[in-house]
């Protein structure tokens, strides 16, 4: 095989290796992006913080509580003030963190039930009525119904499923990322040592990093521009805005990763310039 043929063959092999390296970089970036962008409790909480989610939950809880209260023969205002906005916020946040990490979160509703029971007793006192034994037995049942409704309202839908998905994904990352790192290192070593001049090997790595930047950025940009995820049909307005923001935040993680690959590509270009200058 003459020199020209060897050079052509080396170029073909280097191109194939560069393509494989880009695939490895892209797969690794997607795994990291999905984990950071969509399986992170902070992204969920950011979505909930976006637009009136907590006030929406509070309003929904009080409305449902009043719907439960009216058939009991009690005025709607007995549920007023039984839980404050700060408690709702803390309960939701702590629940999300626990659920995403596969932990069981127990809602403390004793204070709520105590306040509600006191409101009921104050109502009877204000009316000059004595509480009968039958009513005494009914009060704990009623306060428990309201407490159960509170727990139902503050639980964020679908979050409990994140724990199982996150555990599976962590196992994939535990094996996938080291494997990708090792294979990438081998390919980079081969690319650099196959070339007569080392900077040419680094140039193939630059091709891979630029390709990765494009493959990571384009789907995220396309999704953000098209806004297809905004067309999801969710009747509860505050949950809709939280979910849309959560998806948007996750997509932006891929844009940030693309910037990282852009920075890596620039750094490699400077390395090539340095190697060429050092060689000369």
Tab-separated table of C-alpha atoms in Angstrom:
chain	number	residue	atom	x	y	z
A	1	UNK	CA	0.000	0.000	0.000
A	2	UNK	CA	1.517	3.292	-1.102
A	3	UNK	CA	1.734	6.417	0.999
A	4	UNK	CA	-1.286	8.065	-0.612
A	5	UNK	CA	-3.482	5.033	-0.005
A	6	UNK	CA	-2.396	4.858	3.634
A	7	UNK	CA	-3.238	8.526	4.094
A	8	UNK	CA	-6.695	8.009	2.533
A	9	UNK	CA	-7.361	4.960	4.718
A	10	UNK	CA	-6.217	6.858	7.806
A	11	UNK	CA	-8.592	9.673	6.907
A	12	UNK	CA	-11.529	7.276	6.500
A	13	UNK	CA	-10.815	5.535	9.799
A	14	UNK	CA	-10.373	8.874	11.556
A	15	UNK	CA	-13.711	10.114	10.175
A	16	UNK	CA	-15.486	6.970	11.391
A	17	UNK	CA	-13.878	7.277	14.826
A	18	UNK	CA	-14.811	10.962	14.956
A	19	UNK	CA	-18.425	10.045	14.159
A	20	UNK	CA	-18.462	7.375	16.886
A	21	UNK	CA	-16.974	9.878	19.314
A	22	UNK	CA	-19.723	12.382	18.470
A	23	UNK	CA	-22.335	9.692	19.112
A	24	UNK	CA	-20.784	8.879	22.497
A	25	UNK	CA	-20.583	12.561	23.435
A	26	UNK	CA	-24.210	13.057	22.397
A	27	UNK	CA	-25.524	10.031	24.289
A	28	UNK	CA	-23.639	11.127	27.402
A	29	UNK	CA	-24.992	14.663	27.071
A	30	UNK	CA	-28.562	13.420	26.654
A	31	UNK	CA	-28.269	11.220	29.750
A	32	UNK	CA	-26.873	14.090	31.819
A	33	UNK	CA	-29.413	16.540	30.381
A	34	UNK	CA	-32.377	14.296	31.164
A	35	UNK	CA	-31.156	13.675	34.697
A	36	UNK	CA	-30.387	17.299	35.528
A	37	UNK	CA	-33.246	18.792	33.549
A	38	UNK	CA	-36.135	16.446	34.233
A	39	UNK	CA	-35.293	14.152	37.162
A	40	UNK	CA	-34.240	16.863	39.563
A	41	UNK	CA	-36.529	18.050	42.347
A	42	UNK	CA	-35.209	21.601	41.931
A	43	UNK	CA	-36.562	21.719	38.366
A	44	UNK	CA	-39.973	20.602	39.628
A	45	UNK	CA	-39.954	23.185	42.423
A	46	UNK	CA	-38.903	25.901	39.942
A	47	UNK	CA	-41.949	24.970	37.863
A	48	UNK	CA	-44.215	25.182	40.893
A	49	UNK	CA	-42.766	28.577	41.802
A	50	UNK	CA	-43.473	29.953	38.334
A	51	UNK	CA	-47.076	31.128	38.437
A	52	UNK	CA	-49.464	30.985	41.399
A	53	UNK	CA	-49.258	27.225	41.917
A	54	UNK	CA	-49.343	27.466	45.710
A	55	UNK	CA	-52.154	30.010	45.791
A	56	UNK	CA	-54.034	27.817	43.322
A	57	UNK	CA	-53.671	24.825	45.621
A	58	UNK	CA	-54.775	26.929	48.587
A	59	UNK	CA	-57.848	28.202	46.752
A	60	UNK	CA	-58.723	24.699	45.563
A	61	UNK	CA	-58.378	23.254	49.064
A	62	UNK	CA	-60.585	25.863	50.689
A	63	UNK	CA	-63.231	25.524	47.978
A	64	UNK	CA	-63.295	21.738	48.341
A	65	UNK	CA	-63.387	22.076	52.132
A	66	UNK	CA	-66.418	24.343	51.892
A	67	UNK	CA	-68.102	21.820	49.598
A	68	UNK	CA	-67.563	19.184	52.280
A	69	UNK	CA	-68.652	21.503	55.093
A	70	UNK	CA	-72.009	22.676	53.728
A	71	UNK	CA	-73.717	19.232	53.762
A	72	UNK	CA	-72.590	18.872	57.381
A	73	UNK	CA	-74.887	21.740	58.356
A	74	UNK	CA	-71.988	24.022	59.207
A	75	UNK	CA	-71.229	27.473	57.795
A	76	UNK	CA	-68.423	27.657	55.232
A	77	UNK	CA	-66.376	30.065	57.328
A	78	UNK	CA	-65.494	27.369	59.918
A	79	UNK	CA	-62.662	26.311	57.598
A	80	UNK	CA	-61.218	29.822	57.322
A	81	UNK	CA	-57.625	30.132	58.524
A	82	UNK	CA	-57.091	26.469	59.382
A	83	UNK	CA	-53.893	26.416	57.280
A	84	UNK	CA	-51.753	29.313	56.051
A	85	UNK	CA	-49.944	29.908	52.776
A	86	UNK	CA	-46.490	29.340	54.269
A	87	UNK	CA	-47.473	25.901	55.570
A	88	UNK	CA	-48.873	24.930	52.176
A	89	UNK	CA	-45.656	26.054	50.472
A	90	UNK	CA	-43.415	24.144	52.884
A	91	UNK	CA	-45.567	21.000	52.723
A	92	UNK	CA	-45.547	20.932	48.919
A	93	UNK	CA	-41.809	21.561	48.680
A	94	UNK	CA	-40.929	18.928	51.297
A	95	UNK	CA	-43.308	16.445	49.680
A	96	UNK	CA	-41.713	16.916	46.234
A	97	UNK	CA	-38.172	16.472	47.590
A	98	UNK	CA	-39.173	13.332	49.504
A	99	UNK	CA	-41.212	11.805	46.662
A	100	UNK	CA	-38.547	12.334	43.989
A	101	UNK	CA	-35.967	10.692	46.255
A	102	UNK	CA	-38.199	7.714	47.003
A	103	UNK	CA	-38.970	8.714	50.582
A	104	UNK	CA	-42.343	8.709	52.305
A	105	UNK	CA	-43.483	12.136	53.434
A	106	UNK	CA	-45.995	12.259	56.291
A	107	UNK	CA	-48.146	15.377	56.325
A	108	UNK	CA	-48.611	16.856	59.790
A	109	UNK	CA	-52.323	17.699	59.879
A	110	UNK	CA	-52.897	17.699	63.646
A	111	UNK	CA	-52.665	21.489	63.883
A	112	UNK	CA	-55.150	21.846	61.018
A	113	UNK	CA	-57.619	19.485	62.698
A	114	UNK	CA	-57.214	21.233	66.045
A	115	UNK	CA	-57.934	24.662	64.547
A	116	UNK	CA	-60.900	23.308	62.626
A	117	UNK	CA	-62.370	21.606	65.676
A	118	UNK	CA	-61.978	24.815	67.659
A	119	UNK	CA	-63.747	26.775	64.898
A	120	UNK	CA	-66.637	24.299	64.971
A	121	UNK	CA	-66.948	24.524	68.750
A	122	UNK	CA	-66.758	28.323	68.620
A	123	UNK	CA	-69.570	28.314	66.075
A	124	UNK	CA	-71.814	26.239	68.326
A	125	UNK	CA	-70.967	28.481	71.290
A	126	UNK	CA	-71.750	31.644	69.294
A	127	UNK	CA	-75.156	30.193	68.439
A	128	UNK	CA	-75.812	29.242	72.077
A	129	UNK	CA	-76.128	25.571	71.186
A	130	UNK	CA	-75.006	22.580	73.170
A	131	UNK	CA	-73.015	19.952	71.282
A	132	UNK	CA	-74.796	16.612	71.484
A	133	UNK	CA	-73.015	13.287	71.952
A	134	UNK	CA	-73.787	12.414	68.323
A	135	UNK	CA	-72.222	15.666	67.143
A	136	UNK	CA	-69.200	15.051	69.372
A	137	UNK	CA	-68.667	11.761	67.574
A	138	UNK	CA	-69.082	13.440	64.174
A	139	UNK	CA	-66.569	16.258	64.728
A	140	UNK	CA	-63.424	14.028	64.538
A	141	UNK	CA	-64.784	12.378	61.382
A	142	UNK	CA	-65.396	15.779	59.820
A	143	UNK	CA	-61.955	17.147	60.717
A	144	UNK	CA	-60.342	13.992	59.326
A	145	UNK	CA	-62.232	14.419	56.055
A	146	UNK	CA	-60.889	17.961	55.747
A	147	UNK	CA	-57.372	16.796	56.646
A	148	UNK	CA	-57.544	14.085	53.973
A	149	UNK	CA	-58.731	16.663	51.463
A	150	UNK	CA	-55.758	18.871	52.361
A	151	UNK	CA	-53.292	16.033	51.762
A	152	UNK	CA	-54.985	15.257	48.439
A	153	UNK	CA	-54.741	18.888	47.309
A	154	UNK	CA	-51.100	19.503	48.241
A	155	UNK	CA	-49.788	16.305	46.654
A	156	UNK	CA	-48.319	17.155	43.264
A	157	UNK	CA	-49.711	14.801	40.596
A	158	UNK	CA	-47.295	12.276	39.032
A	159	UNK	CA	-44.381	13.202	41.314
A	160	UNK	CA	-44.447	9.873	43.158
A	161	UNK	CA	-43.658	8.111	39.868
A	162	UNK	CA	-40.422	10.098	39.560
A	163	UNK	CA	-38.724	8.064	42.279
A	164	UNK	CA	-38.933	4.795	40.317
A	165	UNK	CA	-37.808	6.476	37.089
A	166	UNK	CA	-34.966	8.258	38.882
A	167	UNK	CA	-33.686	5.010	40.431
A	168	UNK	CA	-33.622	3.317	37.028
A	169	UNK	CA	-31.908	6.326	35.475
A	170	UNK	CA	-29.286	6.450	38.223
A	171	UNK	CA	-28.379	2.827	37.463
A	172	UNK	CA	-28.051	3.686	33.786
A	173	UNK	CA	-25.840	6.669	34.608
A	174	UNK	CA	-23.720	4.594	36.986
A	175	UNK	CA	-22.823	2.247	34.146
A	176	UNK	CA	-23.304	4.471	31.106
A	177	UNK	CA	-21.240	7.532	31.976
A	178	UNK	CA	-18.036	5.637	32.977
A	179	UNK	CA	-18.408	3.407	29.889
A	180	UNK	CA	-18.828	6.441	27.630
A	181	UNK	CA	-15.855	8.157	29.280
A	182	UNK	CA	-13.610	5.115	28.794
A	183	UNK	CA	-14.644	4.531	25.175
A	184	UNK	CA	-14.263	8.242	24.402
A	185	UNK	CA	-10.775	8.284	25.918
A	186	UNK	CA	-9.765	5.270	23.815
A	187	UNK	CA	-11.078	6.861	20.611
A	188	UNK	CA	-9.372	10.192	21.367
A	189	UNK	CA	-6.113	8.349	22.038
A	190	UNK	CA	-6.429	6.519	18.728
A	191	UNK	CA	-7.290	9.691	16.808
A	192	UNK	CA	-4.306	11.589	18.177
A	193	UNK	CA	-1.776	8.764	17.770
A	194	UNK	CA	-2.934	7.762	14.295
A	195	UNK	CA	-1.884	11.103	12.862
A	196	UNK	CA	1.600	12.107	11.910
A	197	UNK	CA	0.899	15.528	13.406
A	198	UNK	CA	-0.956	15.475	16.746
A	199	UNK	CA	-2.977	18.603	16.077
A	200	UNK	CA	-4.724	16.795	13.211
A	201	UNK	CA	-5.956	14.186	15.664
A	202	UNK	CA	-7.253	16.928	17.945
A	203	UNK	CA	-9.019	18.454	14.955
A	204	UNK	CA	-11.129	15.293	14.586
A	205	UNK	CA	-12.075	15.635	18.251
A	206	UNK	CA	-13.171	19.210	17.499
A	207	UNK	CA	-15.396	17.882	14.716
A	208	UNK	CA	-17.004	15.552	17.250
A	209	UNK	CA	-17.518	18.258	19.868
A	210	UNK	CA	-19.041	20.671	17.340
A	211	UNK	CA	-21.330	17.915	16.061
A	212	UNK	CA	-22.373	17.149	19.630
A	213	UNK	CA	-23.110	20.809	20.262
A	214	UNK	CA	-25.437	20.864	17.240
A	215	UNK	CA	-27.162	17.557	18.055
A	216	UNK	CA	-27.764	18.625	21.646
A	217	UNK	CA	-28.905	22.165	20.852
A	218	UNK	CA	-31.155	21.720	17.818
A	219	UNK	CA	-33.895	19.513	19.378
A	220	UNK	CA	-34.076	21.759	22.460
A	221	UNK	CA	-34.229	24.953	20.403
A	222	UNK	CA	-36.826	23.435	18.074
A	223	UNK	CA	-39.005	22.389	21.015
A	224	UNK	CA	-38.726	25.790	22.697
A	225	UNK	CA	-39.485	27.673	19.484
A	226	UNK	CA	-42.423	25.464	18.461
A	227	UNK	CA	-43.774	25.340	22.020
A	228	UNK	CA	-45.577	22.054	21.278
A	229	UNK	CA	-45.550	21.154	24.972
A	230	UNK	CA	-47.741	24.177	25.677
A	231	UNK	CA	-50.620	22.442	23.906
A	232	UNK	CA	-51.050	19.806	26.621
A	233	UNK	CA	-54.619	19.587	27.846
A	234	UNK	CA	-54.775	20.092	31.628
A	235	UNK	CA	-57.938	21.601	33.073
A	236	UNK	CA	-56.318	22.829	36.295
A	237	UNK	CA	-54.692	26.122	35.333
A	238	UNK	CA	-52.056	26.315	38.058
A	239	UNK	CA	-50.924	22.736	37.314
A	240	UNK	CA	-50.763	23.513	33.585
A	241	UNK	CA	-48.423	26.474	34.094
A	242	UNK	CA	-46.246	24.483	36.499
A	243	UNK	CA	-45.876	21.612	34.027
A	244	UNK	CA	-45.143	23.910	31.084
A	245	UNK	CA	-42.453	25.708	33.087
A	246	UNK	CA	-40.985	22.380	34.228
A	247	UNK	CA	-40.664	21.169	30.628
A	248	UNK	CA	-39.258	24.513	29.515
A	249	UNK	CA	-36.628	24.430	32.275
A	250	UNK	CA	-35.634	20.917	31.266
A	251	UNK	CA	-35.203	21.911	27.620
A	252	UNK	CA	-33.031	24.867	28.591
A	253	UNK	CA	-30.617	22.465	30.291
A	254	UNK	CA	-29.817	21.052	26.840
A	255	UNK	CA	-29.166	24.558	25.524
A	256	UNK	CA	-26.726	25.131	28.387
A	257	UNK	CA	-25.021	21.813	27.621
A	258	UNK	CA	-24.657	22.935	23.999
A	259	UNK	CA	-22.867	26.069	25.224
A	260	UNK	CA	-20.546	23.822	27.254
A	261	UNK	CA	-19.676	21.867	24.108
A	262	UNK	CA	-19.152	25.124	22.250
A	263	UNK	CA	-16.690	26.229	24.933
A	264	UNK	CA	-14.923	22.849	24.772
A	265	UNK	CA	-14.658	23.163	20.992
A	266	UNK	CA	-13.131	26.626	21.275
A	267	UNK	CA	-10.668	25.380	23.892
A	268	UNK	CA	-9.625	22.533	21.580
A	269	UNK	CA	-9.137	24.973	18.703
A	270	UNK	CA	-6.799	27.011	20.893
A	271	UNK	CA	-5.022	23.766	21.801
A	272	UNK	CA	-4.529	22.996	18.110
A	273	UNK	CA	-3.076	26.455	17.559
A	274	UNK	CA	-0.759	25.977	20.536
A	275	UNK	CA	0.409	22.538	19.304
A	276	UNK	CA	1.097	23.878	15.821
A	277	UNK	CA	3.009	26.821	17.234
A	278	UNK	CA	4.981	24.538	19.582
A	279	UNK	CA	5.747	22.186	16.697
A	280	UNK	CA	7.162	25.047	14.693
